[in-house]
PDB file of C-alpha atoms and ligand atoms in Angstrom:
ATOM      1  CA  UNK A   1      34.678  98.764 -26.789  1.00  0.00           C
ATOM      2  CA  UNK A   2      33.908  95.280 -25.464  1.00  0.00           C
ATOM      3  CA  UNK A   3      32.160  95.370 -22.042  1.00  0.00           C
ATOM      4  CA  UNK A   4      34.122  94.902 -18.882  1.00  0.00           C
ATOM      5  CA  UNK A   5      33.440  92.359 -15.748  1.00  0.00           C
ATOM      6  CA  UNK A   6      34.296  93.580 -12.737  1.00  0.00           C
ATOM      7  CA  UNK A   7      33.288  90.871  -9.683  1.00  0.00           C
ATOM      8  CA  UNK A   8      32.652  92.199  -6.435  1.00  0.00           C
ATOM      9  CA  UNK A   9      34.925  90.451  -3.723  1.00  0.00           C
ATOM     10  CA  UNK A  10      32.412  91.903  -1.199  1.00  0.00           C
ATOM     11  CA  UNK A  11      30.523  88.782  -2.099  1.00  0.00           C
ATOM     12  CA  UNK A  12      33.786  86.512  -1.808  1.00  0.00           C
ATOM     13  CA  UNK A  13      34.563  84.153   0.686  1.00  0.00           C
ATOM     14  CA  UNK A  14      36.663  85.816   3.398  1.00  0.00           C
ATOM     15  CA  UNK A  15      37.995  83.116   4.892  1.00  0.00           C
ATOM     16  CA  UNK A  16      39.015  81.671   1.821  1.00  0.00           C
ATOM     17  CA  UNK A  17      39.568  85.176   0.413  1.00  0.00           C
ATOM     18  CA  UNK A  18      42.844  83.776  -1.872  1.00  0.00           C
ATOM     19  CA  UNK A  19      40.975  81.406  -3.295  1.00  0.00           C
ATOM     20  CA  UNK A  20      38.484  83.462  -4.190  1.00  0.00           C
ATOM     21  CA  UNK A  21      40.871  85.902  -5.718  1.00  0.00           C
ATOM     22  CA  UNK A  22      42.509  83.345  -8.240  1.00  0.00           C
ATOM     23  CA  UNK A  23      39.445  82.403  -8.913  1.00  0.00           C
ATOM     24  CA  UNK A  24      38.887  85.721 -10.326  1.00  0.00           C
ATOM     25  CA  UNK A  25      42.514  85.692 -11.657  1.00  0.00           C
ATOM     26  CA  UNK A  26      42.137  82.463 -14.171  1.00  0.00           C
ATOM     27  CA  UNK A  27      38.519  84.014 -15.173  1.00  0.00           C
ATOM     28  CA  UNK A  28      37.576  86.425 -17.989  1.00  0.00           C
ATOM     29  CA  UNK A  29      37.117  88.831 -15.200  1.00  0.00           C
ATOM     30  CA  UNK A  30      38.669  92.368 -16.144  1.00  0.00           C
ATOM     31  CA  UNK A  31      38.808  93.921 -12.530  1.00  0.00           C
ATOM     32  CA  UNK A  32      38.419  93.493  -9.123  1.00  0.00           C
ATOM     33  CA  UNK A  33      35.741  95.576  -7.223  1.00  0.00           C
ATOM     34  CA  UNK A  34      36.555  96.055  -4.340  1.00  0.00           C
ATOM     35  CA  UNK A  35      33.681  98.037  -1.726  1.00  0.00           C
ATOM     36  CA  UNK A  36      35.085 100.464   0.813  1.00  0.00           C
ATOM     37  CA  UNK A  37      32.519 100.838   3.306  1.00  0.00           C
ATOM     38  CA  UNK A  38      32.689 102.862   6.689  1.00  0.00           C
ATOM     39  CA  UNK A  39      29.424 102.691   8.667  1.00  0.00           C
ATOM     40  CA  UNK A  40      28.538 106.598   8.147  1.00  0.00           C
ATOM     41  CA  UNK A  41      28.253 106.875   4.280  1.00  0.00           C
ATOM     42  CA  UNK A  42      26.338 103.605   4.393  1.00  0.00           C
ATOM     43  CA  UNK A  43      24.907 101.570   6.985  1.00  0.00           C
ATOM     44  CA  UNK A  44      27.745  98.668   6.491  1.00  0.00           C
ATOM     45  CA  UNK A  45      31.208  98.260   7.175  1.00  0.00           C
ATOM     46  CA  UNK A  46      33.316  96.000   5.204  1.00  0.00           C
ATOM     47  CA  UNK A  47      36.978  96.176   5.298  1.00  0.00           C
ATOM     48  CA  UNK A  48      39.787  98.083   5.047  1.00  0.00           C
ATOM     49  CA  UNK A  49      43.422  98.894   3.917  1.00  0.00           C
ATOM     50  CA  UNK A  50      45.247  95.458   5.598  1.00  0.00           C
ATOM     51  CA  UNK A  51      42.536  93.236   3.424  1.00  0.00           C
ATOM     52  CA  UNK A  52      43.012  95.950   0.508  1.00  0.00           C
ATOM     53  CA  UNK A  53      46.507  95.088   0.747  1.00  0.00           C
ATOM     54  CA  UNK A  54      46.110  91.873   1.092  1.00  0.00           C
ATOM     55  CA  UNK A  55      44.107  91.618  -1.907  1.00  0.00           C
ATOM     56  CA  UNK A  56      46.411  93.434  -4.227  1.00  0.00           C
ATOM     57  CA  UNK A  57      49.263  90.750  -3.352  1.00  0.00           C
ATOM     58  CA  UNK A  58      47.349  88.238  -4.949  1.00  0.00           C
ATOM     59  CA  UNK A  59      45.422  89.826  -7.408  1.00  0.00           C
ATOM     60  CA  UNK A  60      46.304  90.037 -11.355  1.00  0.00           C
ATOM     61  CA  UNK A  61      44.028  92.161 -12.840  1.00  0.00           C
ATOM     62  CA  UNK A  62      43.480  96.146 -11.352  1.00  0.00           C
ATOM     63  CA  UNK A  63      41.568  96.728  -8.614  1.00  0.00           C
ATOM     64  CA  UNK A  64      38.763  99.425  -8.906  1.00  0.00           C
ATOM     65  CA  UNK A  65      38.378 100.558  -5.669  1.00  0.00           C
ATOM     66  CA  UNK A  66      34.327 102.009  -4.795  1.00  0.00           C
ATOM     67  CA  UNK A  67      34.671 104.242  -1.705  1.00  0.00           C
ATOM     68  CA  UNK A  68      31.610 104.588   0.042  1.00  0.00           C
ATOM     69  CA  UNK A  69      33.129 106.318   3.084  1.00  0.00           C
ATOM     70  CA  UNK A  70      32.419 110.372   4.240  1.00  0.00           C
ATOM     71  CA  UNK A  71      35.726 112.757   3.272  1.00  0.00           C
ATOM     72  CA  UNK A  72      37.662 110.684   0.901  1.00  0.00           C
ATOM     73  CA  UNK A  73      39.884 112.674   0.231  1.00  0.00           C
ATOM     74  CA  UNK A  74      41.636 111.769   3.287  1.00  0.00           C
ATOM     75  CA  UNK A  75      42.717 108.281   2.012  1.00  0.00           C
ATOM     76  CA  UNK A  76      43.054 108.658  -0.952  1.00  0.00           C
ATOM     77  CA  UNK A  77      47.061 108.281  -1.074  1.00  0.00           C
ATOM     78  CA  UNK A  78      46.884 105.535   0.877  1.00  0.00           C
ATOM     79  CA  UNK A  79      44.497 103.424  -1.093  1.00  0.00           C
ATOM     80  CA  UNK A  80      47.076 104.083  -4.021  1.00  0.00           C
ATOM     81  CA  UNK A  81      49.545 102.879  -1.959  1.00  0.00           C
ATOM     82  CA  UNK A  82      47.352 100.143  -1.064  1.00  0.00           C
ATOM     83  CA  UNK A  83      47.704  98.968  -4.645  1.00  0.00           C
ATOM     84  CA  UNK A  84      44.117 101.248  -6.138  1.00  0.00           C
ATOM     85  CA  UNK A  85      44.067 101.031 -10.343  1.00  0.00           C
ATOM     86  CA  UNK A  86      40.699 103.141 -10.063  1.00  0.00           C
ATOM     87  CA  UNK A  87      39.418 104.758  -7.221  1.00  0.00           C
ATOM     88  CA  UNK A  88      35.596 105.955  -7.225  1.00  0.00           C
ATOM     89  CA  UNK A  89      33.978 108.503  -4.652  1.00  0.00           C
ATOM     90  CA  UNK A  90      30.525 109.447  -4.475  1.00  0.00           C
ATOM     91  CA  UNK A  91      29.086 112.143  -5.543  1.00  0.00           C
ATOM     92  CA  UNK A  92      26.873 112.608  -1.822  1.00  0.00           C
ATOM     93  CA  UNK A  93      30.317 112.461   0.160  1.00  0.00           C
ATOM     94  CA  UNK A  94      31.987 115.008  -1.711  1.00  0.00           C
ATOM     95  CA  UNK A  95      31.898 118.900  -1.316  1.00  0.00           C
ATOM     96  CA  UNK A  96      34.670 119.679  -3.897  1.00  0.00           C
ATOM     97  CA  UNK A  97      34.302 117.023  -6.023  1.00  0.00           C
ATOM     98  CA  UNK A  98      36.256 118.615  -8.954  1.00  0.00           C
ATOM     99  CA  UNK A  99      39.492 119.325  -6.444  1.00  0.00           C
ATOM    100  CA  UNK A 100      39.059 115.687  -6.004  1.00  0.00           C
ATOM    101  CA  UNK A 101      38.992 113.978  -8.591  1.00  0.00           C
ATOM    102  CA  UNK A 102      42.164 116.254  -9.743  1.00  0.00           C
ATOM    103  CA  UNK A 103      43.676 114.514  -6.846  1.00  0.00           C
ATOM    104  CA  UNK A 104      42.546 110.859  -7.850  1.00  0.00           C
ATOM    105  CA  UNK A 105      43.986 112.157 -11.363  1.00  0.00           C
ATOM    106  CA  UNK A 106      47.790 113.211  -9.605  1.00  0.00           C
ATOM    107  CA  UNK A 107      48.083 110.340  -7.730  1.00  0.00           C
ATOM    108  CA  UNK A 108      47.731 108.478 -11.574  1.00  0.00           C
ATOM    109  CA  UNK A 109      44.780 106.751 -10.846  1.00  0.00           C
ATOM    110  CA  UNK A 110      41.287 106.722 -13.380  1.00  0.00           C
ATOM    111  CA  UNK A 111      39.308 108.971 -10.991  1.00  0.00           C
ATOM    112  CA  UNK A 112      35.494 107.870 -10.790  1.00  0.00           C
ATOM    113  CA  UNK A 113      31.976 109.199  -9.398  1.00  0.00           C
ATOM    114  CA  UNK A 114      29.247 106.618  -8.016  1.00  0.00           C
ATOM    115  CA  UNK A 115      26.198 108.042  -8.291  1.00  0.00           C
ATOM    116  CA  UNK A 116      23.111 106.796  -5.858  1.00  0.00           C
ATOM    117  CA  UNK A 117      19.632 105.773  -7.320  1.00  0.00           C
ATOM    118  CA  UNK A 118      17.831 108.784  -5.985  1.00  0.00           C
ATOM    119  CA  UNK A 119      20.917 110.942  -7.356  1.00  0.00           C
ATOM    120  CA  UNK A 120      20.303 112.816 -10.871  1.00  0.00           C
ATOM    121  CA  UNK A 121      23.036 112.589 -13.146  1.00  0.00           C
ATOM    122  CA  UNK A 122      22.000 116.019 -14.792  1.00  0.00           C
ATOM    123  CA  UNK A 123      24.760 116.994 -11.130  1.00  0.00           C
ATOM    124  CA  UNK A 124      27.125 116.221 -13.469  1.00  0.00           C
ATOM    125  CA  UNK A 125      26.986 118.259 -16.653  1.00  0.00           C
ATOM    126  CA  UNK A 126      29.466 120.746 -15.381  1.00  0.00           C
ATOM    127  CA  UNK A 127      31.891 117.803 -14.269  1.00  0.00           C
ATOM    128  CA  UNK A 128      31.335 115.455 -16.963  1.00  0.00           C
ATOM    129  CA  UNK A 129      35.003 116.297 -18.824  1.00  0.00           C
ATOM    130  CA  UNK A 130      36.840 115.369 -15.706  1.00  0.00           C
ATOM    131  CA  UNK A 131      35.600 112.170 -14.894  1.00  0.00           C
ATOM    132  CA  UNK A 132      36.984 108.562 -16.342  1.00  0.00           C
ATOM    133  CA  UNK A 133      34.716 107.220 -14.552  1.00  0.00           C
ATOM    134  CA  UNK A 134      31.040 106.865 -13.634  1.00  0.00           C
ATOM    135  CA  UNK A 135      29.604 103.945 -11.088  1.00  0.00           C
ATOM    136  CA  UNK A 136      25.885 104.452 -11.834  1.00  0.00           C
ATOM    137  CA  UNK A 137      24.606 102.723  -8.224  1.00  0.00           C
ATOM    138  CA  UNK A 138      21.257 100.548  -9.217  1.00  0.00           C
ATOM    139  CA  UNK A 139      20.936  99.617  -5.642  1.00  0.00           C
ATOM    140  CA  UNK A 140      20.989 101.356  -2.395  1.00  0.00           C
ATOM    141  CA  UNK A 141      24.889 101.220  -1.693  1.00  0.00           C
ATOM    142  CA  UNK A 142      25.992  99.045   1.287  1.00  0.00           C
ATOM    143  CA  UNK A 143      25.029  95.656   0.917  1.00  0.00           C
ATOM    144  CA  UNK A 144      25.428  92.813  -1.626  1.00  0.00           C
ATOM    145  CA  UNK A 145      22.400  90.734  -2.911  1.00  0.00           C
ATOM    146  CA  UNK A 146      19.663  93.539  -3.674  1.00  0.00           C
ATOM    147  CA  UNK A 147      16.970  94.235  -6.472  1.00  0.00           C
ATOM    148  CA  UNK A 148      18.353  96.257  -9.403  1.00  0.00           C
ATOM    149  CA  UNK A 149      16.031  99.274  -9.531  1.00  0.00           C
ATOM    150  CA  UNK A 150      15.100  99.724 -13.307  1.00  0.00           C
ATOM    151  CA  UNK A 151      15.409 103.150 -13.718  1.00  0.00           C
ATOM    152  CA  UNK A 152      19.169 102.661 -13.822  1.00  0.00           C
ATOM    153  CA  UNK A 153      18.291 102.210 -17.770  1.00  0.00           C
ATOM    154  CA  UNK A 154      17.292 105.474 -18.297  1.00  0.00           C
ATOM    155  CA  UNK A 155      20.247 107.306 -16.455  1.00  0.00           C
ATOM    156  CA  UNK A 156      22.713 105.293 -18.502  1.00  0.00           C
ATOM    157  CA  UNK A 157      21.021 106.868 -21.326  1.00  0.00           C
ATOM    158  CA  UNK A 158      21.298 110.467 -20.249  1.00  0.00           C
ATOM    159  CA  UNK A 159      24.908 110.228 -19.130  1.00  0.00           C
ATOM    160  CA  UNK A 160      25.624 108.645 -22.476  1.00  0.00           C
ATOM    161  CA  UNK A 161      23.859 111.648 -24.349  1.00  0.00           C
ATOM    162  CA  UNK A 162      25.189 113.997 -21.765  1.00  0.00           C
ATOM    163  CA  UNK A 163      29.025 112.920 -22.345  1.00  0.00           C
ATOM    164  CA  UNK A 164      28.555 112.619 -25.996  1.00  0.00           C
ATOM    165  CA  UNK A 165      30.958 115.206 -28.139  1.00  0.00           C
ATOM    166  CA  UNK A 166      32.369 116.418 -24.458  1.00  0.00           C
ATOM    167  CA  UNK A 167      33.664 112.935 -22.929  1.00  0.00           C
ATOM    168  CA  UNK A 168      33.188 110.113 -25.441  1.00  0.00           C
ATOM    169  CA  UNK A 169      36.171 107.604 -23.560  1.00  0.00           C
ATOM    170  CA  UNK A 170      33.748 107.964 -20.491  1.00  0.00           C
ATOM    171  CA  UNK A 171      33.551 104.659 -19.118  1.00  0.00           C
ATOM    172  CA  UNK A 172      29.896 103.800 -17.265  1.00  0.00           C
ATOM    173  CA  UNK A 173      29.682 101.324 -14.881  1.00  0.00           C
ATOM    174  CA  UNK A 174      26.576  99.631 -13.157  1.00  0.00           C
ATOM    175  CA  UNK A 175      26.965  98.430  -9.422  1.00  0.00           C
ATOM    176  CA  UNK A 176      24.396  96.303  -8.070  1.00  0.00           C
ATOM    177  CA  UNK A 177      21.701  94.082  -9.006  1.00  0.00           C
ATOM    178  CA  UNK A 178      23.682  92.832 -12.179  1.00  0.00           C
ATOM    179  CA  UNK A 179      23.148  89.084 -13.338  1.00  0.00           C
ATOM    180  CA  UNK A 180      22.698  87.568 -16.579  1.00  0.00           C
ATOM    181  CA  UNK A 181      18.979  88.643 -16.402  1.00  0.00           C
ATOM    182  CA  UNK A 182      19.865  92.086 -16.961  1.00  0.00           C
ATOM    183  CA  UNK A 183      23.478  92.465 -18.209  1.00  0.00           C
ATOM    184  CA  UNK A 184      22.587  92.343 -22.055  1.00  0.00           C
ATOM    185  CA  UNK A 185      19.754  95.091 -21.771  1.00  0.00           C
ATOM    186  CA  UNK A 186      22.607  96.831 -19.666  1.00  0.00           C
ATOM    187  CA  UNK A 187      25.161  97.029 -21.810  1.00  0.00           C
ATOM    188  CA  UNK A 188      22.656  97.731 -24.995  1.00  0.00           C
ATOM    189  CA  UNK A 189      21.844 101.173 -23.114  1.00  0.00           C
ATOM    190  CA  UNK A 190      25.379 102.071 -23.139  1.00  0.00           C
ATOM    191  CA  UNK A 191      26.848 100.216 -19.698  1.00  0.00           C
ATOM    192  CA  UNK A 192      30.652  99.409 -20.698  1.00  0.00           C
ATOM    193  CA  UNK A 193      31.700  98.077 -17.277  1.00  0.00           C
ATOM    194  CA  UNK A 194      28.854  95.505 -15.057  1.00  0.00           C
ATOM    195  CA  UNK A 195      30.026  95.062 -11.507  1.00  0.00           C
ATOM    196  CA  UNK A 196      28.505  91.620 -10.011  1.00  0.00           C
ATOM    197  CA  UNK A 197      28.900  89.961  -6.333  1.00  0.00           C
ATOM    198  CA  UNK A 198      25.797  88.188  -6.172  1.00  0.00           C
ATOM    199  CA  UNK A 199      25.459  87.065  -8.949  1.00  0.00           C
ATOM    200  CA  UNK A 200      29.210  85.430  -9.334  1.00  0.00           C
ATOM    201  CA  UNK A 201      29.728  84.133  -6.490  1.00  0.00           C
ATOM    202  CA  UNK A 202      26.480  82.463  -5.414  1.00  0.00           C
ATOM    203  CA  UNK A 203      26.431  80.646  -8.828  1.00  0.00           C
ATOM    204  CA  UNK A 204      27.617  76.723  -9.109  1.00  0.00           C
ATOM    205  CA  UNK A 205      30.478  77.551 -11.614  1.00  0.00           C
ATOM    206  CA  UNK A 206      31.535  81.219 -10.564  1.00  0.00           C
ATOM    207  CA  UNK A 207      34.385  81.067 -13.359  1.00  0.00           C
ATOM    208  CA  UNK A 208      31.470  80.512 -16.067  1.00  0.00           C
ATOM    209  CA  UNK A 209      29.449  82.880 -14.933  1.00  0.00           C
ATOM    210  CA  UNK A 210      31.863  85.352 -15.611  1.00  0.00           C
ATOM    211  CA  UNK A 211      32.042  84.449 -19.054  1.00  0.00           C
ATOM    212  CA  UNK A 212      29.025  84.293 -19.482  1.00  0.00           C
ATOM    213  CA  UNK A 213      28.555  87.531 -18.535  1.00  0.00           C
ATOM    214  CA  UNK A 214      31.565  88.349 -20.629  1.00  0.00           C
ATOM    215  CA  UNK A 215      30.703  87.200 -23.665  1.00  0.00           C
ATOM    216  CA  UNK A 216      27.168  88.767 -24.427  1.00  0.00           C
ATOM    217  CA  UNK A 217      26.944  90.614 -27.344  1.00  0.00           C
ATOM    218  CA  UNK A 218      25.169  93.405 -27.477  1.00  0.00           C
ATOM    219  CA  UNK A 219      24.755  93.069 -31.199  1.00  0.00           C
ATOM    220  CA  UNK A 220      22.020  90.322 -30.707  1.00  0.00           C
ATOM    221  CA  UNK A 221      18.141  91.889 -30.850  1.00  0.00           C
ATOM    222  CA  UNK A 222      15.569  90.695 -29.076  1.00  0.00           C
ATOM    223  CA  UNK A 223      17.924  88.309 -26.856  1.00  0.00           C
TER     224      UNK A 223
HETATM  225  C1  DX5 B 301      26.879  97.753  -2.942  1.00  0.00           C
HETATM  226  C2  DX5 B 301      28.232  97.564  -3.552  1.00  0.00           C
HETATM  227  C3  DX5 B 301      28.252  96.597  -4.662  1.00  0.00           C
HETATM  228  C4  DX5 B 301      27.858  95.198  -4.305  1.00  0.00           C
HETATM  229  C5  DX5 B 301      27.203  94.615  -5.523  1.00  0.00           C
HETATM  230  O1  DX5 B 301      26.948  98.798  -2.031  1.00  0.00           O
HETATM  231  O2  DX5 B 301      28.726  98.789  -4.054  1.00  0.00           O
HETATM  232  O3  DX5 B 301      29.489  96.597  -5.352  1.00  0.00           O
HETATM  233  O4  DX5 B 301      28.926  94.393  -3.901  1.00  0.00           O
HETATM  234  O5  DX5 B 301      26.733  93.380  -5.171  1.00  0.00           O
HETATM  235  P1  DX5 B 301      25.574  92.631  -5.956  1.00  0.00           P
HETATM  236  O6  DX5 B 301      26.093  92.374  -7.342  1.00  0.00           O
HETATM  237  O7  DX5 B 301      25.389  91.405  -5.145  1.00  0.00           O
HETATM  238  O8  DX5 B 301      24.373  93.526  -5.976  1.00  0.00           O
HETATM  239 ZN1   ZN B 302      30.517  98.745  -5.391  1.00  0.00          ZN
END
């Protein structure tokens, strides 16, 4: 499967948020990423359901929704509502995590698990089946604009091994850090979807940026 670009409209403009989002709309951008934060989870807050909805009038392409919020399964019909493709809870927030992803399932959503950096993925061998979805954080979650910690490498590797023969239409997806410094290695280790704010939106050209993140190929050695 060719890679998928998901740019992070935490990074956007919001004052010129529209813009911004047909930007992403006439790029070779696959998804929107869109960061729910609440101030407990993580030390941010960014936005919530009017912006979401806002968004999702304007946007083209499905929005794959991170929550980084405490009980999610509170909200979760509403982010649906609010126009959700995928909608991704972490791991840390959730004590019945396989009740709800079930419910991320119902609601017809792809149902996703972001994972933080100190966070093992061996916590999800007994999981693994039920998720479409796993955000492998490679920064501390809550902010745009941070180092990618390099041990993200290895834990793509595991989960890749790990889901092998049991989930092989698992889709992993890297949040944080990404730019064109790092997205080929990424996606050689086994990343299929690279989330970037930073990086696409502080660039001169954010629409070519995208593609060229897009258009690596992961065939190339030693590139
Ligand atoms: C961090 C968010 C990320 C963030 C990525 O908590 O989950 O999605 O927007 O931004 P960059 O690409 O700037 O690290
Ligand atoms: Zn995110």
């Amino acid at each position: 499967m060719k890679h998928l670009i998901a740019p992070s409209v935490l990074s956007a403009d919001f004052a010129n948020l529209q813009n911004d989002i047909e930007m992403i709309n006439r790029s070779q951008a696959d998804w929107f990423h869109i960061d729910i934060m609440d101030g407990v989870f993580v030390p941010n807050i960014s936005f919530g359901f009017p912006v979401l909805k806002a968004i999702e009038k304007h946007a083209s392409k499905p929005l794959d929704v991170h929550l980084m919020i405490v009980d999610p399964d509170r909200y979760l019909q509403e982010f649906k509502q609010a126009g959700a493709e995928n909608i991704t809870v972490h791991i840390e927030a959730c004590t019945h995590l396989h009740r709800t992803l079930h419910a991320i399932k119902d609601l017809g959503c792809l149902a996703g698990v972001a994972v933080n950096p100190h966070t093992p993925v061996a916590l999800l061998e007994d999981i693994i089946e039920d998720i479409d979805l796993v955000c492998l954080m490679s920064v501390n979650p809550g902010f745009g604009g941070q180092k990618f910690i390099e041990n993200t490498y290895k834990k793509i590797r595991t989960l890749r091994s790990m889901a092998s023969g049991r989930n092989d239409g698992l889709l992993i997806e890297i949040d944080g850090g990404v730019s064109n410094q790092n997205a080929l290695k990424l996606i050689q280790a086994g990343a299929d979807v690279l989330v970037a704010g930073n990086a696409v939106f502080s660039a001169a050209d954010p629409v070519s940026e995208i593609s060229g993140l897009k258009n690596l190929n992961p065939e190339l050695i030693g590139s």
